[in-house]
PDB file of C-alpha atoms in Angstrom:
ATOM      1  CA  MET A 428      -5.443  60.239 125.334  1.00  0.00           C
ATOM      2  CA  ASN A 429      -2.443  58.709 127.092  1.00  0.00           C
ATOM      3  CA  TRP A 430      -4.354  58.288 130.365  1.00  0.00           C
ATOM      4  CA  LYS A 431      -7.127  56.382 128.620  1.00  0.00           C
ATOM      5  CA  ARG A 432      -4.688  53.897 127.177  1.00  0.00           C
ATOM      6  CA  ALA A 433      -2.842  53.397 130.461  1.00  0.00           C
ATOM      7  CA  LEU A 434      -6.049  52.908 132.420  1.00  0.00           C
ATOM      8  CA  ALA A 435      -7.563  50.589 129.826  1.00  0.00           C
ATOM      9  CA  LEU A 436      -4.567  48.271 130.009  1.00  0.00           C
ATOM     10  CA  SER A 437      -4.391  48.398 133.804  1.00  0.00           C
ATOM     11  CA  PHE A 438      -8.113  47.893 134.315  1.00  0.00           C
ATOM     12  CA  SER A 439      -8.093  44.953 131.895  1.00  0.00           C
ATOM     13  CA  PHE A 440      -5.627  43.032 134.045  1.00  0.00           C
ATOM     14  CA  LEU A 441      -7.324  44.207 137.212  1.00  0.00           C
ATOM     15  CA  VAL A 442     -10.614  42.716 136.022  1.00  0.00           C
ATOM     16  CA  VAL A 443      -8.892  39.394 135.339  1.00  0.00           C
ATOM     17  CA  PHE A 444      -7.300  39.183 138.762  1.00  0.00           C
ATOM     18  CA  SER A 445     -10.437  40.404 140.486  1.00  0.00           C
ATOM     19  CA  LEU A 446     -12.257  37.551 138.816  1.00  0.00           C
ATOM     20  CA  THR A 447      -9.518  35.166 139.912  1.00  0.00           C
ATOM     21  CA  SER A 448      -9.961  36.475 143.442  1.00  0.00           C
ATOM     22  CA  CYS A 449     -13.652  35.634 143.301  1.00  0.00           C
ATOM     23  CA  LYS A 450     -13.014  32.163 141.866  1.00  0.00           C
ATOM     24  CA  ILE A 451     -10.667  31.196 144.686  1.00  0.00           C
ATOM     25  CA  LYS A 452     -13.365  32.001 147.210  1.00  0.00           C
ATOM     26  CA  LYS A 453     -16.057  30.000 145.408  1.00  0.00           C
ATOM     27  CA  ASP A 454     -17.285  26.641 146.672  1.00  0.00           C
ATOM     28  CA  ASP A 455     -15.480  23.738 145.016  1.00  0.00           C
ATOM     29  CA  SER A 456     -18.868  22.410 143.980  1.00  0.00           C
ATOM     30  CA  ALA A 457     -19.425  25.344 141.593  1.00  0.00           C
ATOM     31  CA  ASP A 458     -20.657  24.453 138.111  1.00  0.00           C
ATOM     32  CA  GLU A 459     -17.743  23.086 136.039  1.00  0.00           C
ATOM     33  CA  SER A 460     -18.854  24.811 132.842  1.00  0.00           C
ATOM     34  CA  THR A 461     -18.733  28.191 134.564  1.00  0.00           C
ATOM     35  CA  THR A 462     -15.214  27.477 135.825  1.00  0.00           C
ATOM     36  CA  VAL A 463     -14.058  26.485 132.327  1.00  0.00           C
ATOM     37  CA  ALA A 464     -15.609  29.614 130.798  1.00  0.00           C
ATOM     38  CA  GLU A 465     -13.890  31.891 133.308  1.00  0.00           C
ATOM     39  CA  SER A 466     -10.595  30.082 132.739  1.00  0.00           C
ATOM     40  CA  ASN A 467     -10.901  30.674 129.011  1.00  0.00           C
ATOM     41  CA  ILE A 468     -11.551  34.386 129.609  1.00  0.00           C
ATOM     42  CA  ASN A 469      -8.415  34.636 131.762  1.00  0.00           C
ATOM     43  CA  GLU A 470      -6.323  32.793 129.159  1.00  0.00           C
ATOM     44  CA  ASN A 471      -7.576  34.893 126.251  1.00  0.00           C
ATOM     45  CA  ILE A 472      -6.989  38.215 128.015  1.00  0.00           C
ATOM     46  CA  THR A 473      -3.519  37.197 129.191  1.00  0.00           C
ATOM     47  CA  GLN A 474      -2.580  36.139 125.653  1.00  0.00           C
ATOM     48  CA  ASN A 475      -3.827  39.487 124.377  1.00  0.00           C
ATOM     49  CA  ALA A 476      -1.568  41.325 126.794  1.00  0.00           C
ATOM     50  CA  LEU A 477       1.432  39.289 125.756  1.00  0.00           C
ATOM     51  CA  ASN A 478       0.817  39.909 122.059  1.00  0.00           C
ATOM     52  CA  PRO A 479       0.551  43.578 120.968  1.00  0.00           C
ATOM     53  CA  GLU A 480      -1.099  42.477 117.717  1.00  0.00           C
ATOM     54  CA  THR A 481      -4.202  41.083 119.469  1.00  0.00           C
ATOM     55  CA  THR A 482      -7.711  42.483 119.527  1.00  0.00           C
ATOM     56  CA  MET A 483      -7.556  43.972 123.018  1.00  0.00           C
ATOM     57  CA  TYR A 484      -4.384  45.886 122.292  1.00  0.00           C
ATOM     58  CA  ASN A 485      -5.697  47.127 118.970  1.00  0.00           C
ATOM     59  CA  THR A 486      -9.003  48.186 120.557  1.00  0.00           C
ATOM     60  CA  THR A 487      -7.220  50.429 123.033  1.00  0.00           C
ATOM     61  CA  GLU A 488      -4.734  51.674 120.455  1.00  0.00           C
ATOM     62  CA  TYR A 489      -7.056  54.405 119.241  1.00  0.00           C
ATOM     63  CA  PHE A 490      -6.837  56.111 122.628  1.00  0.00           C
ATOM     64  CA  VAL A 491      -3.493  57.697 121.754  1.00  0.00           C
ATOM     65  CA  ARG A 492      -3.700  57.856 117.960  1.00  0.00           C
ATOM     66  CA  GLU A 493      -4.754  61.503 117.913  1.00  0.00           C
ATOM     67  CA  SER A 494      -2.072  62.584 120.374  1.00  0.00           C
ATOM     68  CA  GLN A 495       0.812  60.990 118.467  1.00  0.00           C
ATOM     69  CA  GLN A 496       0.879  63.535 115.663  1.00  0.00           C
ATOM     70  CA  GLN A 497       4.144  65.409 115.471  1.00  0.00           C
ATOM     71  CA  VAL A 498       3.899  69.139 115.973  1.00  0.00           C
ATOM     72  CA  PRO A 499       6.378  71.183 113.917  1.00  0.00           C
ATOM     73  CA  GLU A 500       8.598  73.505 115.840  1.00  0.00           C
ATOM     74  CA  THR A 501       7.996  77.161 115.214  1.00  0.00           C
ATOM     75  CA  THR A 502       9.831  80.308 116.167  1.00  0.00           C
ATOM     76  CA  ILE A 503       7.993  82.721 118.388  1.00  0.00           C
ATOM     77  CA  GLY A 504       8.173  86.207 116.890  1.00  0.00           C
ATOM     78  CA  THR A 505       8.736  88.947 119.447  1.00  0.00           C
ATOM     79  CA  THR A 506       9.289  92.642 119.307  1.00  0.00           C
ATOM     80  CA  GLN A 507      11.419  94.741 121.590  1.00  0.00           C
ATOM     81  CA  ALA A 508       8.266  95.939 123.333  1.00  0.00           C
ATOM     82  CA  GLU A 509       7.348  92.361 124.250  1.00  0.00           C
ATOM     83  CA  ILE A 510      10.625  91.628 125.991  1.00  0.00           C
ATOM     84  CA  ILE A 511      10.163  91.446 129.750  1.00  0.00           C
ATOM     85  CA  THR A 512      12.985  92.956 131.750  1.00  0.00           C
ATOM     86  CA  THR A 513      13.596  92.576 135.453  1.00  0.00           C
ATOM     87  CA  GLU A 514      14.702  95.670 137.302  1.00  0.00           C
ATOM     88  CA  PRO A 515      17.464  95.188 139.907  1.00  0.00           C
ATOM     89  CA  PHE A 516      15.010  95.790 142.749  1.00  0.00           C
ATOM     90  CA  ASP A 517      12.553  93.227 141.335  1.00  0.00           C
ATOM     91  CA  ASP A 518      14.456  90.114 142.388  1.00  0.00           C
ATOM     92  CA  PRO A 519      12.327  86.953 141.803  1.00  0.00           C
ATOM     93  CA  ALA A 520      13.688  85.569 145.065  1.00  0.00           C
ATOM     94  CA  ASN A 521      11.515  88.200 146.791  1.00  0.00           C
ATOM     95  CA  TRP A 522       8.315  87.347 144.928  1.00  0.00           C
ATOM     96  CA  SER A 523       5.265  86.352 146.930  1.00  0.00           C
ATOM     97  CA  VAL A 524       3.238  83.232 146.090  1.00  0.00           C
ATOM     98  CA  GLU A 525       0.666  85.524 144.466  1.00  0.00           C
ATOM     99  CA  ARG A 526       3.333  87.067 142.228  1.00  0.00           C
ATOM    100  CA  ILE A 527       4.816  83.677 141.333  1.00  0.00           C
ATOM    101  CA  VAL A 528       1.389  82.375 140.299  1.00  0.00           C
ATOM    102  CA  GLU A 529       0.786  85.524 138.249  1.00  0.00           C
ATOM    103  CA  GLU A 530       4.138  85.274 136.441  1.00  0.00           C
ATOM    104  CA  TYR A 531       3.629  81.555 135.781  1.00  0.00           C
ATOM    105  CA  LYS A 532       0.199  82.128 134.246  1.00  0.00           C
ATOM    106  CA  LYS A 533       1.546  84.935 132.058  1.00  0.00           C
ATOM    107  CA  ALA A 534       4.379  82.747 130.788  1.00  0.00           C
ATOM    108  CA  ALA A 535       2.073  79.729 130.267  1.00  0.00           C
ATOM    109  CA  THR A 536      -0.376  81.840 128.292  1.00  0.00           C
ATOM    110  CA  LYS A 537       2.373  83.323 126.122  1.00  0.00           C
ATOM    111  CA  SER A 538       3.983  79.931 125.464  1.00  0.00           C
ATOM    112  CA  ASN A 539       0.844  77.823 125.075  1.00  0.00           C
ATOM    113  CA  GLU A 540       0.375  78.096 121.320  1.00  0.00           C
ATOM    114  CA  ASN A 541       3.861  76.897 120.385  1.00  0.00           C
ATOM    115  CA  ALA A 542       4.818  74.554 123.223  1.00  0.00           C
ATOM    116  CA  THR A 543       5.220  70.809 122.666  1.00  0.00           C
ATOM    117  CA  SER A 544       5.050  68.530 125.695  1.00  0.00           C
ATOM    118  CA  THR A 545       5.687  64.825 126.298  1.00  0.00           C
ATOM    119  CA  MET A 546       3.663  62.805 128.815  1.00  0.00           C
ATOM    120  CA  LYS A 547       5.139  59.648 130.359  1.00  0.00           C
ATOM    121  CA  ILE A 548       3.152  57.377 132.669  1.00  0.00           C
ATOM    122  CA  THR A 549       4.932  54.741 134.759  1.00  0.00           C
ATOM    123  CA  LEU A 550       3.120  51.919 136.561  1.00  0.00           C
ATOM    124  CA  LYS A 551       4.089  51.616 140.229  1.00  0.00           C
ATOM    125  CA  ASP A 552       1.626  49.060 141.561  1.00  0.00           C
ATOM    126  CA  ILE A 553      -1.604  47.148 140.995  1.00  0.00           C
ATOM    127  CA  SER A 554      -3.166  45.471 144.010  1.00  0.00           C
ATOM    128  CA  VAL A 555      -6.305  43.360 144.551  1.00  0.00           C
ATOM    129  CA  ASN A 556      -7.739  42.869 148.041  1.00  0.00           C
ATOM    130  CA  ASN A 557      -4.808  44.572 149.783  1.00  0.00           C
ATOM    131  CA  GLY A 558      -2.089  42.504 148.112  1.00  0.00           C
ATOM    132  CA  GLU A 559      -3.708  39.115 148.680  1.00  0.00           C
ATOM    133  CA  TYR A 560      -2.642  37.994 145.193  1.00  0.00           C
ATOM    134  CA  ASP A 561       0.630  39.864 144.854  1.00  0.00           C
ATOM    135  CA  LYS A 562       2.545  36.688 143.961  1.00  0.00           C
ATOM    136  CA  ALA A 563       0.371  36.022 140.933  1.00  0.00           C
ATOM    137  CA  MET A 564       0.077  39.714 140.065  1.00  0.00           C
ATOM    138  CA  SER A 565       3.857  40.090 140.009  1.00  0.00           C
ATOM    139  CA  LEU A 566       3.946  37.944 136.850  1.00  0.00           C
ATOM    140  CA  VAL A 567       1.857  40.374 134.819  1.00  0.00           C
ATOM    141  CA  LYS A 568       2.952  43.708 136.291  1.00  0.00           C
ATOM    142  CA  PRO A 569       6.022  43.905 134.031  1.00  0.00           C
ATOM    143  CA  ILE A 570       3.788  43.253 130.998  1.00  0.00           C
ATOM    144  CA  ILE A 571       1.421  46.071 131.893  1.00  0.00           C
ATOM    145  CA  ALA A 572       4.296  48.391 132.780  1.00  0.00           C
ATOM    146  CA  LYS A 573       6.006  47.760 129.438  1.00  0.00           C
ATOM    147  CA  PHE A 574       2.929  48.659 127.424  1.00  0.00           C
ATOM    148  CA  ILE A 575       2.205  51.753 129.498  1.00  0.00           C
ATOM    149  CA  GLU A 576       5.753  53.088 129.474  1.00  0.00           C
ATOM    150  CA  SER A 577       6.074  52.585 125.723  1.00  0.00           C
ATOM    151  CA  SER A 578       3.065  54.805 125.074  1.00  0.00           C
ATOM    152  CA  SER A 579       4.592  58.204 125.799  1.00  0.00           C
ATOM    153  CA  THR A 580       2.811  60.808 123.706  1.00  0.00           C
ATOM    154  CA  GLU A 581       3.444  64.335 122.468  1.00  0.00           C
ATOM    155  CA  ASN A 582       0.837  67.043 122.926  1.00  0.00           C
ATOM    156  CA  THR A 583       0.618  70.696 122.058  1.00  0.00           C
ATOM    157  CA  GLY A 584       0.319  73.493 124.582  1.00  0.00           C
ATOM    158  CA  ILE A 585       1.162  73.993 128.233  1.00  0.00           C
ATOM    159  CA  THR A 586      -0.505  71.329 130.363  1.00  0.00           C
ATOM    160  CA  GLY A 587      -3.314  71.936 132.855  1.00  0.00           C
ATOM    161  CA  GLY A 588      -6.069  74.470 133.311  1.00  0.00           C
ATOM    162  CA  PHE A 589      -3.530  77.121 134.267  1.00  0.00           C
ATOM    163  CA  GLN A 590      -5.962  79.939 133.457  1.00  0.00           C
ATOM    164  CA  ASN A 591      -7.797  78.988 136.696  1.00  0.00           C
ATOM    165  CA  LEU A 592      -4.687  78.580 138.841  1.00  0.00           C
ATOM    166  CA  VAL A 593      -4.900  80.517 142.131  1.00  0.00           C
ATOM    167  CA  PRO A 594      -2.499  80.948 145.080  1.00  0.00           C
ATOM    168  CA  GLN A 595      -4.713  78.639 147.167  1.00  0.00           C
ATOM    169  CA  ASP A 596      -3.707  75.785 144.823  1.00  0.00           C
ATOM    170  CA  VAL A 597      -0.063  76.185 145.874  1.00  0.00           C
ATOM    171  CA  SER A 598       1.417  74.581 148.977  1.00  0.00           C
ATOM    172  CA  SER A 599       4.793  76.289 148.589  1.00  0.00           C
ATOM    173  CA  ALA A 600       6.628  78.180 145.854  1.00  0.00           C
ATOM    174  CA  LYS A 601       9.873  79.945 145.038  1.00  0.00           C
ATOM    175  CA  ALA A 602      11.438  81.804 142.131  1.00  0.00           C
ATOM    176  CA  TYR A 603      15.040  82.714 141.379  1.00  0.00           C
ATOM    177  CA  LYS A 604      17.336  83.896 138.596  1.00  0.00           C
ATOM    178  CA  SER A 605      19.468  81.470 136.604  1.00  0.00           C
ATOM    179  CA  GLY A 606      21.572  83.511 134.239  1.00  0.00           C
ATOM    180  CA  ASN A 607      19.123  85.493 132.122  1.00  0.00           C
ATOM    181  CA  ASP A 608      16.299  83.059 132.895  1.00  0.00           C
ATOM    182  CA  THR A 609      13.834  82.942 135.764  1.00  0.00           C
ATOM    183  CA  VAL A 610      13.066  79.594 137.408  1.00  0.00           C
ATOM    184  CA  ILE A 611       9.718  79.001 139.106  1.00  0.00           C
ATOM    185  CA  GLU A 612       9.180  76.002 141.363  1.00  0.00           C
ATOM    186  CA  MET A 613       5.797  75.195 142.891  1.00  0.00           C
ATOM    187  CA  VAL A 614       4.555  72.382 145.110  1.00  0.00           C
ATOM    188  CA  MET A 615       0.834  72.044 144.608  1.00  0.00           C
ATOM    189  CA  VAL A 616      -1.791  71.205 147.204  1.00  0.00           C
ATOM    190  CA  GLU A 617      -2.518  67.465 147.073  1.00  0.00           C
ATOM    191  CA  GLN A 618      -5.893  66.573 145.599  1.00  0.00           C
ATOM    192  CA  THR A 619      -8.541  63.882 146.049  1.00  0.00           C
ATOM    193  CA  SER A 620     -11.290  63.536 143.447  1.00  0.00           C
ATOM    194  CA  GLY A 621     -14.011  61.208 142.272  1.00  0.00           C
ATOM    195  CA  PRO A 622     -14.085  59.137 139.076  1.00  0.00           C
ATOM    196  CA  LYS A 623     -16.087  61.604 137.002  1.00  0.00           C
ATOM    197  CA  GLU A 624     -14.390  64.947 137.598  1.00  0.00           C
ATOM    198  CA  ASP A 625     -12.942  67.191 134.908  1.00  0.00           C
ATOM    199  CA  ALA A 626      -9.235  66.763 134.131  1.00  0.00           C
ATOM    200  CA  ASN A 627      -8.578  70.500 134.596  1.00  0.00           C
ATOM    201  CA  SER A 628     -10.349  70.918 137.954  1.00  0.00           C
ATOM    202  CA  GLY A 629      -8.760  71.175 141.410  1.00  0.00           C
ATOM    203  CA  SER A 630      -5.260  72.193 142.413  1.00  0.00           C
ATOM    204  CA  VAL A 631      -3.595  69.401 140.405  1.00  0.00           C
ATOM    205  CA  GLY A 632      -5.933  69.862 137.444  1.00  0.00           C
ATOM    206  CA  HIS A 633      -5.183  73.593 137.324  1.00  0.00           C
ATOM    207  CA  ALA A 634      -1.414  73.174 137.404  1.00  0.00           C
ATOM    208  CA  ILE A 635      -0.719  69.790 135.795  1.00  0.00           C
ATOM    209  CA  THR A 636      -3.853  67.989 134.449  1.00  0.00           C
ATOM    210  CA  ALA A 637      -5.647  65.252 136.366  1.00  0.00           C
ATOM    211  CA  VAL A 638      -6.845  61.835 135.193  1.00  0.00           C
ATOM    212  CA  GLY A 639     -10.343  63.137 134.541  1.00  0.00           C
ATOM    213  CA  ASP A 640     -13.522  61.157 133.929  1.00  0.00           C
ATOM    214  CA  ILE A 641     -12.633  57.442 133.953  1.00  0.00           C
ATOM    215  CA  SER A 642     -16.187  56.305 133.218  1.00  0.00           C
ATOM    216  CA  VAL A 643     -15.344  56.544 129.495  1.00  0.00           C
ATOM    217  CA  VAL A 644     -12.653  53.883 129.964  1.00  0.00           C
ATOM    218  CA  ILE A 645     -15.023  51.672 131.966  1.00  0.00           C
ATOM    219  CA  LYS A 646     -17.581  51.861 129.168  1.00  0.00           C
ATOM    220  CA  ASP A 647     -14.984  50.957 126.545  1.00  0.00           C
ATOM    221  CA  LEU A 648     -13.912  47.933 128.595  1.00  0.00           C
ATOM    222  CA  ALA A 649     -17.515  46.789 128.899  1.00  0.00           C
ATOM    223  CA  ASP A 650     -17.845  47.042 125.106  1.00  0.00           C
ATOM    224  CA  MET A 651     -14.762  44.811 124.867  1.00  0.00           C
ATOM    225  CA  GLY A 652     -16.384  42.177 127.100  1.00  0.00           C
ATOM    226  CA  LEU A 653     -14.584  43.187 130.299  1.00  0.00           C
ATOM    227  CA  PRO A 654     -17.367  44.453 132.586  1.00  0.00           C
ATOM    228  CA  LEU A 655     -16.179  46.506 135.552  1.00  0.00           C
ATOM    229  CA  GLU A 656     -18.814  48.171 137.708  1.00  0.00           C
ATOM    230  CA  LEU A 657     -17.489  50.928 139.968  1.00  0.00           C
ATOM    231  CA  SER A 658     -19.358  52.794 142.650  1.00  0.00           C
ATOM    232  CA  GLU A 659     -18.848  56.527 142.319  1.00  0.00           C
ATOM    233  CA  GLU A 660     -19.024  56.844 146.099  1.00  0.00           C
ATOM    234  CA  ASP A 661     -16.393  54.119 146.710  1.00  0.00           C
ATOM    235  CA  THR A 662     -13.953  55.146 143.968  1.00  0.00           C
ATOM    236  CA  LYS A 663     -11.373  57.803 144.828  1.00  0.00           C
ATOM    237  CA  ILE A 664      -8.408  59.230 142.955  1.00  0.00           C
ATOM    238  CA  TYR A 665      -5.546  60.496 145.124  1.00  0.00           C
ATOM    239  CA  TYR A 666      -2.831  62.836 143.788  1.00  0.00           C
ATOM    240  CA  THR A 667       0.370  63.078 145.843  1.00  0.00           C
ATOM    241  CA  ASN A 668       3.672  64.938 145.418  1.00  0.00           C
ATOM    242  CA  PRO A 669       2.367  67.260 142.684  1.00  0.00           C
ATOM    243  CA  SER A 670       5.025  69.723 141.573  1.00  0.00           C
ATOM    244  CA  VAL A 671       5.853  72.155 138.775  1.00  0.00           C
ATOM    245  CA  ARG A 672       9.250  73.494 137.700  1.00  0.00           C
ATOM    246  CA  VAL A 673       9.617  75.813 134.702  1.00  0.00           C
ATOM    247  CA  VAL A 674      12.377  77.931 133.191  1.00  0.00           C
ATOM    248  CA  ILE A 675      11.217  81.249 131.717  1.00  0.00           C
ATOM    249  CA  ASN A 676      13.481  83.222 129.406  1.00  0.00           C
ATOM    250  CA  ASP A 677      13.852  87.001 129.249  1.00  0.00           C
ATOM    251  CA  LYS A 678      11.051  87.149 126.675  1.00  0.00           C
ATOM    252  CA  GLY A 679       8.578  85.673 129.135  1.00  0.00           C
ATOM    253  CA  GLU A 680       8.416  82.258 127.411  1.00  0.00           C
ATOM    254  CA  ILE A 681       8.599  78.857 129.082  1.00  0.00           C
ATOM    255  CA  VAL A 682      11.612  77.216 127.434  1.00  0.00           C
ATOM    256  CA  SER A 683      11.586  74.033 129.549  1.00  0.00           C
ATOM    257  CA  GLY A 684       9.591  72.549 132.372  1.00  0.00           C
ATOM    258  CA  THR A 685       8.593  69.469 134.339  1.00  0.00           C
ATOM    259  CA  TRP A 686       5.133  68.758 135.795  1.00  0.00           C
ATOM    260  CA  SER A 687       4.713  65.593 137.887  1.00  0.00           C
ATOM    261  CA  TYR A 688       2.693  63.696 140.504  1.00  0.00           C
ATOM    262  CA  THR A 689       1.835  60.211 141.744  1.00  0.00           C
ATOM    263  CA  VAL A 690      -1.771  59.083 141.332  1.00  0.00           C
ATOM    264  CA  GLU A 691      -3.576  56.224 143.095  1.00  0.00           C
ATOM    265  CA  ILE A 692      -6.986  55.075 141.887  1.00  0.00           C
ATOM    266  CA  SER A 693      -8.651  53.259 144.780  1.00  0.00           C
ATOM    267  CA  MET A 694     -11.775  51.156 144.154  1.00  0.00           C
ATOM    268  CA  ASN A 695     -13.786  49.573 146.973  1.00  0.00           C
ATOM    269  CA  ASN A 696     -16.811  47.264 146.799  1.00  0.00           C
ATOM    270  CA  PHE A 697     -16.938  46.992 143.024  1.00  0.00           C
ATOM    271  CA  LYS A 698     -17.936  44.217 140.633  1.00  0.00           C
ATOM    272  CA  ALA A 699     -15.918  42.377 137.985  1.00  0.00           C
ATOM    273  CA  PHE A 700     -17.961  40.071 135.748  1.00  0.00           C
ATOM    274  CA  GLY A 701     -20.777  40.509 138.254  1.00  0.00           C
ATOM    275  CA  GLN A 702     -18.680  39.230 141.162  1.00  0.00           C
ATOM    276  CA  ASN A 703     -18.087  41.397 144.238  1.00  0.00           C
ATOM    277  CA  VAL A 704     -14.499  42.504 144.980  1.00  0.00           C
ATOM    278  CA  ASN A 705     -13.573  44.202 148.258  1.00  0.00           C
ATOM    279  CA  ARG A 706     -10.769  46.457 147.109  1.00  0.00           C
ATOM    280  CA  ALA A 707      -8.317  47.119 144.284  1.00  0.00           C
ATOM    281  CA  SER A 708      -5.940  49.945 143.491  1.00  0.00           C
ATOM    282  CA  ILE A 709      -3.711  51.185 140.688  1.00  0.00           C
ATOM    283  CA  THR A 710      -0.767  53.515 141.357  1.00  0.00           C
ATOM    284  CA  MET A 711       1.145  55.377 138.641  1.00  0.00           C
ATOM    285  CA  ASP A 712       3.670  58.162 138.243  1.00  0.00           C
ATOM    286  CA  ASN A 713       2.909  60.870 135.701  1.00  0.00           C
ATOM    287  CA  THR A 714       5.581  63.181 134.299  1.00  0.00           C
ATOM    288  CA  ILE A 715       5.113  65.849 131.639  1.00  0.00           C
ATOM    289  CA  THR A 716       8.091  67.644 130.133  1.00  0.00           C
ATOM    290  CA  VAL A 717       8.392  70.609 127.753  1.00  0.00           C
TER     291      VAL A 717
END
């Protein structure tokens, strides 16, 4: 749910500045009534962003409502037979990538029912036509960033489609002992996907959770009066620096962990309010902690 909210806010401003981009390139003899109408649209949307009580903010608010429920902490019951011990000759530092993936999946499965995670998304950049309007965009970036960063949400379970994680998803990995705990660190293979792929597919989706199908957000924006038409062929989502670090106790449970990556959504040759825009992009950092 958090991704939908972040993208809805980002795309809303992107549509406004894409429209501004088109207006600047129009002939000065364009119909005055059209110019006034577009100006009113820009003013209304900007006011909505500045005021969290406005219609646009409230319309996107439902995106995270379900994920904001608090999950009570519970104690995992274990028996002596369930306790995983490590023999002296079975040093995690000697584990292969295959073994590390296997141990991670076992721990994720065992911890999934009782784990509580927090997702935080941080805006890094929004750009229209390769930064052509960065000066104007810099005025609203802090507004978008504030709303996005204040919408951290709690979710249940271990993130990602870890059941489908395979060694081929891992670029590099290591494991080592830390007291009675075992630490697993994995750098995932970077991923590029389209706008309609499943959130748990690919190397990043398996280990961390990807953005997923953004067409739902586009439809919601259109229903709000902010039409954004993306070409599936010209829209790409790039995941860089994906990594996982978890601490597993001697019972085989994940007691803490961090999953993170940087995502760039790149859109070429799309339309905002029916006007053609060459290129726009949104870049965010995503961090999930348990």
